[in-house]
PDB file of C-alpha atoms in Angstrom:
ATOM      1  CA  UNK A   1      -0.301  -0.051  -0.023  1.00 55.00           C
ATOM      2  CA  UNK A   2       2.487   2.347   0.883  1.00 49.00           C
ATOM      3  CA  UNK A   3       4.552   1.285  -2.547  1.00 56.00           C
ATOM      4  CA  UNK A   4       0.669   2.405  -3.967  1.00 56.00           C
ATOM      5  CA  UNK A   5       1.063   5.418  -2.645  1.00 51.00           C
ATOM      6  CA  UNK A   6       5.149   7.125  -3.555  1.00 50.00           C
ATOM      7  CA  UNK A   7       3.877   5.938  -7.058  1.00 55.00           C
ATOM      8  CA  UNK A   8       0.599   8.251  -6.801  1.00 52.00           C
ATOM      9  CA  UNK A   9       2.411  11.151  -5.486  1.00 50.00           C
ATOM     10  CA  UNK A  10       5.233  11.022  -7.752  1.00 49.00           C
ATOM     11  CA  UNK A  11       2.552  10.753 -10.643  1.00 53.00           C
ATOM     12  CA  UNK A  12       0.879  13.671  -9.212  1.00 52.00           C
ATOM     13  CA  UNK A  13       3.627  15.019  -9.285  1.00 50.00           C
ATOM     14  CA  UNK A  14       4.420  14.972 -12.893  1.00 51.00           C
ATOM     15  CA  UNK A  15       0.827  16.223 -13.550  1.00 51.00           C
ATOM     16  CA  UNK A  16       1.353  19.223 -11.666  1.00 51.00           C
ATOM     17  CA  UNK A  17       4.829  20.321 -13.051  1.00 51.00           C
ATOM     18  CA  UNK A  18       3.310  19.368 -16.692  1.00 50.00           C
ATOM     19  CA  UNK A  19       0.115  21.730 -15.955  1.00 48.00           C
ATOM     20  CA  UNK A  20       1.802  24.943 -14.874  1.00 49.00           C
ATOM     21  CA  UNK A  21       4.892  24.184 -17.622  1.00 50.00           C
ATOM     22  CA  UNK A  22       2.970  23.844 -20.783  1.00 46.00           C
ATOM     23  CA  UNK A  23       2.523  27.395 -23.131  1.00 47.00           C
ATOM     24  CA  UNK A  24      -0.715  28.855 -23.255  1.00 50.00           C
ATOM     25  CA  UNK A  25      -2.176  28.370 -26.847  1.00 51.00           C
ATOM     26  CA  UNK A  26      -2.884  31.848 -27.009  1.00 50.00           C
ATOM     27  CA  UNK A  27       1.100  33.097 -27.498  1.00 57.00           C
ATOM     28  CA  UNK A  28       1.658  30.667 -30.227  1.00 72.00           C
ATOM     29  CA  UNK A  29       2.330  33.172 -33.147  1.00 75.00           C
ATOM     30  CA  UNK A  30       2.813  32.607 -36.776  1.00 77.00           C
ATOM     31  CA  UNK A  31       1.343  28.912 -36.854  1.00 79.00           C
ATOM     32  CA  UNK A  32       1.213  28.211 -40.450  1.00 78.00           C
ATOM     33  CA  UNK A  33       4.894  29.587 -41.156  1.00 81.00           C
ATOM     34  CA  UNK A  34       7.330  26.590 -42.374  1.00 80.00           C
ATOM     35  CA  UNK A  35      11.318  26.499 -41.934  1.00 88.00           C
ATOM     36  CA  UNK A  36      13.277  27.452 -45.228  1.00 83.00           C
ATOM     37  CA  UNK A  37       9.904  28.537 -46.661  1.00 84.00           C
ATOM     38  CA  UNK A  38       9.801  31.761 -48.098  1.00 86.00           C
ATOM     39  CA  UNK A  39       6.925  34.362 -47.908  1.00 81.00           C
ATOM     40  CA  UNK A  40       6.468  37.845 -49.500  1.00 80.00           C
ATOM     41  CA  UNK A  41       6.690  41.025 -46.796  1.00 82.00           C
ATOM     42  CA  UNK A  42       5.508  45.232 -47.358  1.00 81.00           C
ATOM     43  CA  UNK A  43       8.392  47.348 -47.478  1.00 84.00           C
ATOM     44  CA  UNK A  44       8.241  50.057 -45.110  1.00 86.00           C
ATOM     45  CA  UNK A  45       6.833  53.034 -46.921  1.00 86.00           C
ATOM     46  CA  UNK A  46       7.456  56.694 -47.031  1.00 89.00           C
ATOM     47  CA  UNK A  47       5.356  58.545 -44.387  1.00 92.00           C
ATOM     48  CA  UNK A  48       3.625  61.440 -45.633  1.00 92.00           C
ATOM     49  CA  UNK A  49       3.659  64.438 -42.463  1.00 93.00           C
ATOM     50  CA  UNK A  50       0.509  64.624 -40.615  1.00 90.00           C
ATOM     51  CA  UNK A  51      -0.725  67.908 -37.992  1.00 89.00           C
ATOM     52  CA  UNK A  52       1.832  66.872 -34.807  1.00 87.00           C
ATOM     53  CA  UNK A  53       4.416  65.734 -36.493  1.00 90.00           C
ATOM     54  CA  UNK A  54       7.710  67.127 -35.713  1.00 91.00           C
ATOM     55  CA  UNK A  55      10.226  67.605 -38.575  1.00 93.00           C
ATOM     56  CA  UNK A  56      13.780  68.830 -38.736  1.00 93.00           C
ATOM     57  CA  UNK A  57      14.592  70.810 -41.769  1.00 94.00           C
ATOM     58  CA  UNK A  58      17.918  71.767 -42.712  1.00 91.00           C
ATOM     59  CA  UNK A  59      19.508  74.559 -44.764  1.00 89.00           C
ATOM     60  CA  UNK A  60      22.980  74.006 -46.390  1.00 86.00           C
ATOM     61  CA  UNK A  61      24.887  76.598 -48.727  1.00 80.00           C
ATOM     62  CA  UNK A  62      28.799  76.766 -48.269  1.00 78.00           C
ATOM     63  CA  UNK A  63      28.150  80.984 -48.074  1.00 79.00           C
ATOM     64  CA  UNK A  64      26.985  81.288 -43.963  1.00 78.00           C
ATOM     65  CA  UNK A  65      25.614  84.446 -44.672  1.00 81.00           C
ATOM     66  CA  UNK A  66      23.806  84.288 -48.183  1.00 82.00           C
ATOM     67  CA  UNK A  67      21.270  81.172 -45.553  1.00 82.00           C
ATOM     68  CA  UNK A  68      21.780  82.747 -41.740  1.00 81.00           C
ATOM     69  CA  UNK A  69      18.277  85.349 -42.050  1.00 81.00           C
ATOM     70  CA  UNK A  70      16.664  81.752 -42.334  1.00 80.00           C
ATOM     71  CA  UNK A  71      18.145  81.046 -39.055  1.00 77.00           C
ATOM     72  CA  UNK A  72      18.144  84.029 -37.305  1.00 68.00           C
ATOM     73  CA  UNK A  73      14.088  83.973 -38.030  1.00 62.00           C
ATOM     74  CA  UNK A  74      13.408  80.746 -36.487  1.00 57.00           C
ATOM     75  CA  UNK A  75      14.856  81.439 -33.070  1.00 53.00           C
ATOM     76  CA  UNK A  76      18.788  80.537 -33.903  1.00 50.00           C
ATOM     77  CA  UNK A  77      21.587  82.359 -31.668  1.00 46.00           C
ATOM     78  CA  UNK A  78      23.907  84.647 -33.831  1.00 46.00           C
ATOM     79  CA  UNK A  79      27.299  82.392 -32.559  1.00 45.00           C
ATOM     80  CA  UNK A  80      24.843  79.202 -33.307  1.00 49.00           C
ATOM     81  CA  UNK A  81      26.272  76.495 -36.462  1.00 52.00           C
ATOM     82  CA  UNK A  82      23.511  78.022 -39.374  1.00 52.00           C
ATOM     83  CA  UNK A  83      24.067  74.619 -40.772  1.00 57.00           C
ATOM     84  CA  UNK A  84      21.952  72.808 -38.289  1.00 74.00           C
ATOM     85  CA  UNK A  85      18.742  71.225 -38.764  1.00 84.00           C
ATOM     86  CA  UNK A  86      15.956  73.411 -36.949  1.00 89.00           C
ATOM     87  CA  UNK A  87      13.079  71.935 -35.297  1.00 90.00           C
ATOM     88  CA  UNK A  88       9.101  72.603 -36.592  1.00 93.00           C
ATOM     89  CA  UNK A  89       5.992  71.098 -35.874  1.00 93.00           C
ATOM     90  CA  UNK A  90       3.007  70.508 -38.474  1.00 94.00           C
ATOM     91  CA  UNK A  91       0.192  72.355 -37.481  1.00 94.00           C
ATOM     92  CA  UNK A  92      -3.639  71.126 -36.856  1.00 91.00           C
ATOM     93  CA  UNK A  93      -4.172  72.888 -40.523  1.00 93.00           C
ATOM     94  CA  UNK A  94      -1.041  71.082 -41.930  1.00 93.00           C
ATOM     95  CA  UNK A  95       1.327  73.380 -42.002  1.00 97.00           C
ATOM     96  CA  UNK A  96       4.202  75.261 -41.116  1.00 96.00           C
ATOM     97  CA  UNK A  97       5.573  78.545 -40.447  1.00 94.00           C
ATOM     98  CA  UNK A  98       9.700  79.129 -42.260  1.00 92.00           C
ATOM     99  CA  UNK A  99      11.301  82.277 -42.175  1.00 91.00           C
ATOM    100  CA  UNK A 100      11.395  84.637 -45.038  1.00 89.00           C
ATOM    101  CA  UNK A 101       8.547  82.248 -47.205  1.00 90.00           C
ATOM    102  CA  UNK A 102       5.852  81.713 -44.690  1.00 91.00           C
ATOM    103  CA  UNK A 103       3.257  79.867 -43.696  1.00 94.00           C
ATOM    104  CA  UNK A 104       3.644  76.246 -45.945  1.00 95.00           C
ATOM    105  CA  UNK A 105       1.266  73.309 -46.451  1.00 97.00           C
ATOM    106  CA  UNK A 106       3.380  70.189 -46.177  1.00 96.00           C
ATOM    107  CA  UNK A 107       0.469  67.777 -44.658  1.00 93.00           C
ATOM    108  CA  UNK A 108       0.346  64.626 -47.205  1.00 92.00           C
ATOM    109  CA  UNK A 109       4.335  65.583 -48.626  1.00 95.00           C
ATOM    110  CA  UNK A 110       7.240  63.431 -47.812  1.00 95.00           C
ATOM    111  CA  UNK A 111      10.127  64.361 -46.767  1.00 95.00           C
ATOM    112  CA  UNK A 112      11.660  64.672 -50.400  1.00 96.00           C
ATOM    113  CA  UNK A 113       8.087  66.689 -51.500  1.00 97.00           C
ATOM    114  CA  UNK A 114       9.227  68.721 -49.187  1.00 97.00           C
ATOM    115  CA  UNK A 115      12.531  69.427 -49.612  1.00 96.00           C
ATOM    116  CA  UNK A 116      11.924  70.208 -53.452  1.00 96.00           C
ATOM    117  CA  UNK A 117       9.100  72.777 -52.657  1.00 96.00           C
ATOM    118  CA  UNK A 118      11.675  74.825 -50.398  1.00 95.00           C
ATOM    119  CA  UNK A 119      13.830  74.663 -52.892  1.00 94.00           C
ATOM    120  CA  UNK A 120      11.299  76.361 -55.402  1.00 93.00           C
ATOM    121  CA  UNK A 121      10.221  78.537 -52.762  1.00 92.00           C
ATOM    122  CA  UNK A 122      14.023  80.026 -52.126  1.00 91.00           C
ATOM    123  CA  UNK A 123      14.865  79.916 -55.516  1.00 89.00           C
ATOM    124  CA  UNK A 124      11.893  81.706 -56.762  1.00 88.00           C
ATOM    125  CA  UNK A 125      11.992  84.106 -53.591  1.00 82.00           C
ATOM    126  CA  UNK A 126      15.741  85.650 -55.345  1.00 82.00           C
ATOM    127  CA  UNK A 127      17.735  84.850 -52.036  1.00 80.00           C
ATOM    128  CA  UNK A 128      19.501  81.734 -52.808  1.00 85.00           C
ATOM    129  CA  UNK A 129      20.681  80.538 -56.453  1.00 83.00           C
ATOM    130  CA  UNK A 130      21.270  76.766 -55.545  1.00 84.00           C
ATOM    131  CA  UNK A 131      19.692  75.942 -51.829  1.00 87.00           C
ATOM    132  CA  UNK A 132      20.465  72.605 -50.428  1.00 91.00           C
ATOM    133  CA  UNK A 133      17.809  71.682 -47.810  1.00 93.00           C
ATOM    134  CA  UNK A 134      17.593  67.986 -45.745  1.00 94.00           C
ATOM    135  CA  UNK A 135      13.890  67.685 -44.312  1.00 95.00           C
ATOM    136  CA  UNK A 136      13.867  64.292 -41.618  1.00 93.00           C
ATOM    137  CA  UNK A 137      10.659  63.579 -39.414  1.00 93.00           C
ATOM    138  CA  UNK A 138      11.803  63.272 -36.309  1.00 90.00           C
ATOM    139  CA  UNK A 139       9.438  62.139 -34.636  1.00 83.00           C
ATOM    140  CA  UNK A 140       5.249  60.835 -33.767  1.00 88.00           C
ATOM    141  CA  UNK A 141       3.158  58.372 -31.952  1.00 90.00           C
ATOM    142  CA  UNK A 142       0.682  55.463 -32.396  1.00 92.00           C
ATOM    143  CA  UNK A 143      -1.416  54.391 -29.832  1.00 93.00           C
ATOM    144  CA  UNK A 144      -2.532  51.506 -27.831  1.00 92.00           C
ATOM    145  CA  UNK A 145      -5.471  50.961 -25.686  1.00 90.00           C
ATOM    146  CA  UNK A 146      -7.790  47.950 -24.483  1.00 87.00           C
ATOM    147  CA  UNK A 147      -6.481  45.269 -22.779  1.00 82.00           C
ATOM    148  CA  UNK A 148      -2.713  45.101 -21.206  1.00 76.00           C
ATOM    149  CA  UNK A 149      -4.197  49.546 -20.568  1.00 81.00           C
ATOM    150  CA  UNK A 150      -3.390  52.353 -22.479  1.00 88.00           C
ATOM    151  CA  UNK A 151       0.075  54.077 -23.410  1.00 89.00           C
ATOM    152  CA  UNK A 152       1.249  56.241 -26.504  1.00 91.00           C
ATOM    153  CA  UNK A 153       4.573  55.291 -27.818  1.00 89.00           C
ATOM    154  CA  UNK A 154       6.978  57.950 -28.863  1.00 89.00           C
ATOM    155  CA  UNK A 155       8.292  56.783 -32.390  1.00 88.00           C
ATOM    156  CA  UNK A 156      12.096  58.865 -33.237  1.00 86.00           C
ATOM    157  CA  UNK A 157      12.835  56.222 -36.171  1.00 84.00           C
ATOM    158  CA  UNK A 158      11.747  56.465 -39.931  1.00 81.00           C
ATOM    159  CA  UNK A 159       9.654  53.491 -39.629  1.00 87.00           C
ATOM    160  CA  UNK A 160       8.262  51.057 -37.342  1.00 90.00           C
ATOM    161  CA  UNK A 161       6.375  47.835 -37.597  1.00 92.00           C
ATOM    162  CA  UNK A 162       3.524  46.337 -35.754  1.00 91.00           C
ATOM    163  CA  UNK A 163       5.981  43.551 -34.007  1.00 90.00           C
ATOM    164  CA  UNK A 164       8.314  46.527 -32.544  1.00 91.00           C
ATOM    165  CA  UNK A 165       5.322  48.566 -31.112  1.00 90.00           C
ATOM    166  CA  UNK A 166       3.774  45.502 -29.982  1.00 88.00           C
ATOM    167  CA  UNK A 167       7.365  44.917 -27.422  1.00 86.00           C
ATOM    168  CA  UNK A 168       7.744  48.297 -26.417  1.00 86.00           C
ATOM    169  CA  UNK A 169       4.263  48.085 -25.548  1.00 83.00           C
ATOM    170  CA  UNK A 170       4.374  44.697 -23.059  1.00 76.00           C
ATOM    171  CA  UNK A 171       2.779  41.581 -22.719  1.00 66.00           C
ATOM    172  CA  UNK A 172      -0.475  41.343 -22.971  1.00 71.00           C
ATOM    173  CA  UNK A 173      -0.779  38.005 -24.741  1.00 65.00           C
ATOM    174  CA  UNK A 174      -3.422  36.682 -21.453  1.00 71.00           C
ATOM    175  CA  UNK A 175      -6.000  38.588 -21.966  1.00 75.00           C
ATOM    176  CA  UNK A 176      -6.739  40.211 -25.222  1.00 78.00           C
ATOM    177  CA  UNK A 177      -7.537  38.484 -28.415  1.00 83.00           C
ATOM    178  CA  UNK A 178      -4.370  37.847 -31.044  1.00 83.00           C
ATOM    179  CA  UNK A 179      -6.028  36.178 -33.756  1.00 88.00           C
ATOM    180  CA  UNK A 180      -8.135  39.988 -34.063  1.00 89.00           C
ATOM    181  CA  UNK A 181      -6.162  43.207 -33.137  1.00 89.00           C
ATOM    182  CA  UNK A 182      -8.035  46.234 -34.382  1.00 93.00           C
ATOM    183  CA  UNK A 183      -5.269  48.892 -35.828  1.00 95.00           C
ATOM    184  CA  UNK A 184      -7.150  52.440 -36.447  1.00 95.00           C
ATOM    185  CA  UNK A 185      -5.557  54.353 -39.445  1.00 94.00           C
ATOM    186  CA  UNK A 186      -6.716  58.123 -39.988  1.00 88.00           C
ATOM    187  CA  UNK A 187      -5.699  59.994 -43.084  1.00 82.00           C
ATOM    188  CA  UNK A 188      -6.560  62.904 -44.862  1.00 75.00           C
ATOM    189  CA  UNK A 189      -9.217  63.072 -42.528  1.00 79.00           C
ATOM    190  CA  UNK A 190     -11.099  59.580 -43.425  1.00 87.00           C
ATOM    191  CA  UNK A 191     -10.503  56.909 -40.510  1.00 92.00           C
ATOM    192  CA  UNK A 192     -10.259  52.691 -41.434  1.00 93.00           C
ATOM    193  CA  UNK A 193      -9.771  49.850 -39.561  1.00 95.00           C
ATOM    194  CA  UNK A 194      -7.857  46.847 -39.957  1.00 95.00           C
ATOM    195  CA  UNK A 195      -7.755  43.283 -38.250  1.00 93.00           C
ATOM    196  CA  UNK A 196      -4.350  42.136 -37.846  1.00 91.00           C
ATOM    197  CA  UNK A 197      -4.025  38.179 -37.009  1.00 91.00           C
ATOM    198  CA  UNK A 198      -0.916  37.688 -34.789  1.00 87.00           C
ATOM    199  CA  UNK A 199      -1.999  33.598 -35.327  1.00 88.00           C
ATOM    200  CA  UNK A 200      -1.333  34.501 -38.880  1.00 89.00           C
ATOM    201  CA  UNK A 201       1.862  34.739 -41.883  1.00 89.00           C
ATOM    202  CA  UNK A 202      -0.969  37.299 -43.622  1.00 90.00           C
ATOM    203  CA  UNK A 203       0.653  40.705 -40.809  1.00 89.00           C
ATOM    204  CA  UNK A 204       3.630  40.771 -42.293  1.00 91.00           C
ATOM    205  CA  UNK A 205       1.991  41.823 -46.120  1.00 90.00           C
ATOM    206  CA  UNK A 206      -0.297  44.602 -44.198  1.00 92.00           C
ATOM    207  CA  UNK A 207      -1.084  47.632 -44.354  1.00 92.00           C
ATOM    208  CA  UNK A 208      -0.896  48.252 -41.058  1.00 93.00           C
ATOM    209  CA  UNK A 209       2.351  45.408 -41.259  1.00 93.00           C
ATOM    210  CA  UNK A 210       4.029  49.213 -40.935  1.00 94.00           C
ATOM    211  CA  UNK A 211       2.493  51.341 -38.886  1.00 94.00           C
ATOM    212  CA  UNK A 212       2.010  55.235 -39.274  1.00 92.00           C
ATOM    213  CA  UNK A 213       1.333  58.315 -37.289  1.00 91.00           C
ATOM    214  CA  UNK A 214      -1.505  58.506 -34.832  1.00 91.00           C
ATOM    215  CA  UNK A 215      -2.229  54.542 -35.658  1.00 94.00           C
ATOM    216  CA  UNK A 216      -4.079  53.842 -32.727  1.00 95.00           C
ATOM    217  CA  UNK A 217      -4.040  50.188 -31.518  1.00 93.00           C
ATOM    218  CA  UNK A 218      -6.594  48.464 -30.157  1.00 92.00           C
ATOM    219  CA  UNK A 219      -6.526  45.351 -28.180  1.00 88.00           C
ATOM    220  CA  UNK A 220      -9.395  43.749 -27.730  1.00 87.00           C
ATOM    221  CA  UNK A 221     -10.341  42.045 -24.324  1.00 86.00           C
ATOM    222  CA  UNK A 222     -10.919  38.621 -24.067  1.00 79.00           C
ATOM    223  CA  UNK A 223     -13.763  37.019 -22.004  1.00 66.00           C
ATOM    224  CA  UNK A 224     -14.435  38.811 -18.694  1.00 44.00           C
ATOM    225  CA  UNK A 225     -11.273  41.032 -16.853  1.00 46.00           C
ATOM    226  CA  UNK A 226      -9.878  39.456 -14.064  1.00 45.00           C
ATOM    227  CA  UNK A 227      -7.300  41.114 -12.147  1.00 46.00           C
ATOM    228  CA  UNK A 228      -3.522  39.207 -12.280  1.00 47.00           C
ATOM    229  CA  UNK A 229      -4.329  37.848  -8.920  1.00 52.00           C
ATOM    230  CA  UNK A 230      -7.983  35.923  -9.605  1.00 48.00           C
ATOM    231  CA  UNK A 231      -5.439  35.594 -12.890  1.00 52.00           C
ATOM    232  CA  UNK A 232      -3.346  33.669 -10.783  1.00 50.00           C
ATOM    233  CA  UNK A 233      -6.294  31.503  -8.421  1.00 48.00           C
ATOM    234  CA  UNK A 234      -8.487  30.586 -11.572  1.00 50.00           C
ATOM    235  CA  UNK A 235      -4.775  28.626 -13.410  1.00 54.00           C
ATOM    236  CA  UNK A 236      -4.728  26.901  -9.358  1.00 50.00           C
ATOM    237  CA  UNK A 237      -7.890  25.518  -9.478  1.00 49.00           C
ATOM    238  CA  UNK A 238      -7.969  24.664 -12.597  1.00 56.00           C
ATOM    239  CA  UNK A 239      -4.789  22.762 -12.118  1.00 55.00           C
ATOM    240  CA  UNK A 240      -5.722  21.728  -9.043  1.00 52.00           C
ATOM    241  CA  UNK A 241      -9.064  19.860  -9.941  1.00 54.00           C
ATOM    242  CA  UNK A 242      -6.992  18.540 -13.154  1.00 58.00           C
ATOM    243  CA  UNK A 243      -4.376  16.464 -10.290  1.00 53.00           C
ATOM    244  CA  UNK A 244      -7.783  15.653  -8.187  1.00 53.00           C
ATOM    245  CA  UNK A 245      -9.274  13.921 -10.973  1.00 56.00           C
ATOM    246  CA  UNK A 246      -6.704  11.690 -12.188  1.00 55.00           C
ATOM    247  CA  UNK A 247      -6.016  11.019  -8.217  1.00 53.00           C
ATOM    248  CA  UNK A 248      -9.276   9.593  -8.004  1.00 56.00           C
ATOM    249  CA  UNK A 249      -8.741   7.685 -11.299  1.00 53.00           C
ATOM    250  CA  UNK A 250      -5.650   5.948 -10.279  1.00 54.00           C
ATOM    251  CA  UNK A 251      -7.479   5.339  -6.764  1.00 54.00           C
ATOM    252  CA  UNK A 252      -9.929   3.592  -8.826  1.00 58.00           C
ATOM    253  CA  UNK A 253      -7.531   1.542 -10.938  1.00 53.00           C
ATOM    254  CA  UNK A 254      -5.314   0.113  -7.654  1.00 55.00           C
ATOM    255  CA  UNK A 255      -8.939  -0.680  -6.448  1.00 58.00           C
ATOM    256  CA  UNK A 256      -9.878  -2.883  -9.007  1.00 58.00           C
ATOM    257  CA  UNK A 257      -6.286  -4.531  -9.566  1.00 56.00           C
TER     258      UNK A 257
END
């Protein structure tokens, strides 16, 4: 009898360890990807300026005296290097106020398009014949709401994909539906919602795989939302129930023998 009880204890312990170490199915990403296979992936787009975007503009020339008036009017001091970039922010109407030139509507334009516009305006004003302009998007935001909490993620890179963003956001898979992640995008006054399934490889070719300014990522909660403590209790109760069932079955088996 003691030998049977010892075997029972060992068996129950193994069941408990197996149950506690198993990986939840919800954490399994990209189940349809095969090793060695090749898949198409969407290229990072060239972002277009939107209201609240931050950008830097550098006006370059071999003759610092020609470009100095532009820098003085933008608030740069007399002793500062005039070849350094100056920061701007796109206002709610999609404009920036560039020295001497005035308001420029750049919403919907890329960095290269803004550079060409500034060069054209500076040349037509007669200040500089061959100006060189460097424009760079220096900051934008994406917003997380839903399961896992709310967070505004500040992006300083020229591109950010959904996987990189989620890794910065934190662990949310125990509370969110990873089969239906919603990305809401607003462009030129129109909002469109997209669904991403983190279990499928199709996300790599989705139009929202690379995020844009002010994208909203909604992590939908799955089922009833529990606190961390309640989740732990539910998990323990489930494991204990499994072990108890196994023990009962084993005892019945012993009695029959």
